[in-house]
Amino acid sequence: EPEVTQTPSHQVTQMGQEVILRCVPISNHLYFYWYRQILGQKVEFLVSFYNNEISEKSEIFDDQFSVERPDGSNFTLKIRSTKLEDSAMYFCASRGGDTINQPQHFGDGTRLSIL
Amino acid sequence: LAKTTQPISMDSYEGQEVNITCSHNNIATNDYITWYQQFPSQGPRFIIQGYKTKVTNEVASLFIPADRKSSTLSLPRVSLSDTAVYYCLVGETGGGNKLTFGTGTQLKVEL
């Protein structure tokens, strides 16, 4: 069964540094998402992406965050200047076409630790 | 988005059937009901989705009454490996619609 893959599985970064989290969505999927989950808390929506542009973003997704689909297979989340509170699991998800009942499929996440 | 209410936790034993009920009193006409499972340090995994009546797949069944104000996820003959958090989500699934997760139900299966 096709799956969403994320790299790295764990990223440790100094506060203030830039970090890029990478995702390979399921082939032929058209909608892409990033979510995060702080330890012990709910899964939170960050951003959705379709047709090479952001569809929706949450309040969390401020100017420090950006997303990109640099080629036909990768989908990245960049945090420009990391803060301690950015420490969390970051999940990428993708969804197929426009059929209304197609679910989102998630990767197993990148654990981001900010020191 | 329709708010959902589900039990915080449930305990069961191997081989038992587990039913997790979710309330969603203000579900909208276009909303679907979707259940995800999450193991520690892993991403949510899609289990099942439905609009009305009953849906069954190889891992679970989803029962939705006619008024759609609640739904029940049924896991037949659970095993230890079914210990996880189960999330009930309600909303439109079209386009780029985001998912809004609650706190879910922590299911613990014991021998």
XYZ file of C-alpha atoms in Angstrom:
226
model
C 0.000 0.000 0.000
C 1.436 3.416 -0.931
C 2.422 5.588 1.995
C 3.571 9.062 2.935
C 7.241 9.108 3.917
C 8.946 11.744 6.041
C 12.597 12.498 6.688
C 14.368 12.784 8.981
C 12.599 10.818 11.689
C 14.281 12.965 14.336
C 15.845 16.403 13.964
C 17.727 18.194 16.708
C 18.405 21.874 16.089
C 19.703 24.851 18.034
C 17.236 27.630 18.718
C 17.358 30.291 16.022
C 18.514 27.896 13.326
C 16.588 27.091 10.178
C 15.173 23.623 9.712
C 13.612 21.898 6.718
C 11.349 18.922 7.156
C 10.812 16.750 4.123
C 7.887 14.696 2.949
C 7.163 12.508 -0.037
C 3.377 12.345 -0.420
C 1.595 9.454 -2.038
C 2.106 9.533 -5.785
C -0.744 11.154 -7.729
C -2.162 12.842 -4.644
C -3.129 16.454 -5.171
C -3.655 17.889 -1.673
C -0.885 18.204 0.874
C -0.889 19.146 4.519
C 1.319 19.728 7.529
C 0.161 19.127 11.082
C 2.039 19.168 14.342
C 1.572 17.527 17.712
C 3.265 18.866 20.802
C 3.994 16.092 23.296
C 0.823 15.123 25.128
C -1.393 17.481 23.131
C -3.759 17.318 20.175
C -2.785 17.046 16.541
C -2.977 20.618 15.172
C -3.426 21.746 11.581
C -0.716 24.005 10.188
C -1.247 24.402 6.458
C -2.838 22.901 3.375
C -1.402 23.143 -0.140
C -2.973 22.572 -3.536
C -2.041 23.469 -7.078
C 1.262 24.940 -5.938
C -0.192 27.364 -3.466
C -1.353 27.502 0.110
C -5.079 26.800 0.447
C -5.421 27.482 4.147
C -3.156 28.114 7.099
C -3.658 28.252 10.823
C -2.600 30.931 13.288
C 0.396 28.779 14.154
C 1.702 29.072 10.594
C 3.249 32.523 10.910
C 5.943 34.237 8.857
C 8.580 31.874 10.238
C 6.970 28.978 8.402
C 6.917 28.253 4.695
C 6.054 25.306 2.482
C 7.278 24.317 -0.925
C 6.808 21.624 -3.484
C 10.167 21.938 -5.239
C 9.592 19.074 -7.663
C 6.943 16.531 -8.523
C 7.502 14.372 -5.486
C 8.688 16.333 -2.431
C 6.767 18.622 -0.094
C 8.778 20.558 2.476
C 8.121 22.582 5.603
C 10.705 25.205 6.517
C 10.977 26.963 9.840
C 13.262 29.963 9.409
C 14.299 30.723 12.960
C 13.289 27.982 15.330
C 12.000 28.618 18.827
C 11.864 26.299 21.806
C 8.096 26.060 21.435
C 8.489 24.638 17.924
C 9.545 21.344 19.501
C 6.903 18.832 18.397
C 6.116 15.955 16.062
C 5.435 17.258 12.587
C 3.196 15.169 10.353
C 2.789 15.449 6.633
C -0.418 14.208 5.022
C -1.704 13.887 1.506
C -5.033 13.288 -0.113
C -6.066 12.148 -3.554
C -8.304 13.994 -5.961
C -11.581 15.798 -5.769
C -13.774 12.876 -4.760
C -15.320 14.091 -1.557
C -14.800 11.000 0.555
C -11.085 10.443 0.030
C -9.315 10.467 3.403
C -6.030 12.102 4.293
C -3.092 9.742 4.739
C -0.380 10.639 7.222
C 3.301 9.946 7.440
C 4.923 8.825 10.675
C 6.299 12.251 11.381
C 9.514 14.050 12.174
C 10.280 14.635 15.819
C 11.747 18.138 16.021
C 13.708 18.962 19.157
C 14.860 22.554 19.643
C 17.678 23.074 22.124
C -17.032 22.301 12.097
C -19.095 19.887 14.137
C -17.779 19.359 17.639
C -17.309 15.778 18.720
C -17.440 14.149 22.143
C -15.974 10.740 22.843
C -14.833 8.938 25.994
C -11.380 9.844 27.201
C -10.403 6.230 27.777
C -11.629 2.648 27.525
C -10.234 -0.653 28.724
C -10.798 -4.051 27.170
C -9.359 -7.551 26.987
C -8.022 -9.481 24.067
C -10.708 -11.149 21.994
C -13.434 -8.754 23.058
C -15.436 -6.512 20.770
C -14.900 -2.825 21.491
C -17.417 -0.144 20.640
C -16.389 3.514 20.858
C -19.232 5.985 20.546
C -18.813 9.547 19.369
C -21.421 12.288 19.732
C -21.709 15.003 17.106
C -25.034 16.729 17.701
C -24.486 19.600 15.259
C -23.262 17.572 12.299
C -23.954 19.326 8.995
C -25.537 17.870 5.878
C -22.248 17.708 3.969
C -20.194 16.293 6.841
C -18.648 12.846 6.792
C -17.587 10.891 9.881
C -14.017 9.660 9.867
C -12.070 7.623 12.406
C -8.313 7.561 12.793
C -6.027 5.469 14.991
C -2.750 6.728 16.428
C 0.038 4.769 18.093
C 2.688 6.577 20.156
C 5.250 8.396 17.997
C 3.384 7.577 14.800
C 1.066 9.518 12.529
C -2.701 9.080 12.588
C -3.808 6.144 10.492
C -7.125 6.195 8.632
C -9.480 3.452 9.801
C -12.904 4.046 8.319
C -15.232 6.719 7.025
C -18.981 6.923 6.530
C -21.927 9.176 5.886
C -24.904 7.140 7.060
C -26.033 3.630 8.056
C -23.263 1.067 8.296
C -19.828 0.833 6.757
C -17.541 -2.169 7.155
C -13.987 -2.827 6.079
C -11.342 -5.376 6.974
C -10.504 -3.775 10.321
C -13.667 -2.123 11.671
C -17.316 -1.276 11.302
C -18.912 2.114 11.616
C -22.535 2.432 12.670
C -24.343 5.702 12.039
C -28.001 6.112 13.094
C -30.506 7.879 10.888
C -30.200 11.222 12.701
C -26.374 11.096 12.324
C -25.913 12.788 15.695
C -23.642 10.013 16.871
C -21.573 7.196 15.481
C -20.016 4.023 16.866
C -16.713 2.528 15.841
C -16.741 -1.221 16.364
C -13.485 -3.178 16.594
C -14.091 -6.940 16.519
C -11.917 -9.209 18.655
C -9.288 -6.686 19.726
C -5.699 -7.655 20.418
C -2.913 -6.009 22.397
C -1.790 -4.281 19.215
C -5.066 -2.358 19.074
C -3.981 -0.324 22.103
C -3.948 3.191 20.681
C -5.757 6.518 20.616
C -8.857 6.590 18.414
C -10.112 9.870 16.991
C -13.579 10.640 15.689
C -13.611 13.535 13.206
C -16.586 15.147 11.550
C -16.435 17.542 8.639
C -16.452 18.046 4.926
C -13.849 15.924 3.219
C -13.761 17.654 -0.121
C -10.995 19.827 -1.454
C -8.211 20.817 0.899
C -10.326 20.753 4.009
C -8.257 20.448 7.149
C -8.834 17.845 9.835
C -9.595 19.021 13.363
C -8.525 16.499 15.950
C -9.879 16.282 19.465
C -8.260 14.457 22.343
C -9.540 11.070 21.171
C -10.209 7.881 23.132
C -7.264 6.022 24.624
C -8.052 2.331 24.231
C -6.044 -0.039 26.374
C -6.259 -3.746 25.604
C -4.988 -6.229 28.161
C -4.518 -9.975 28.229
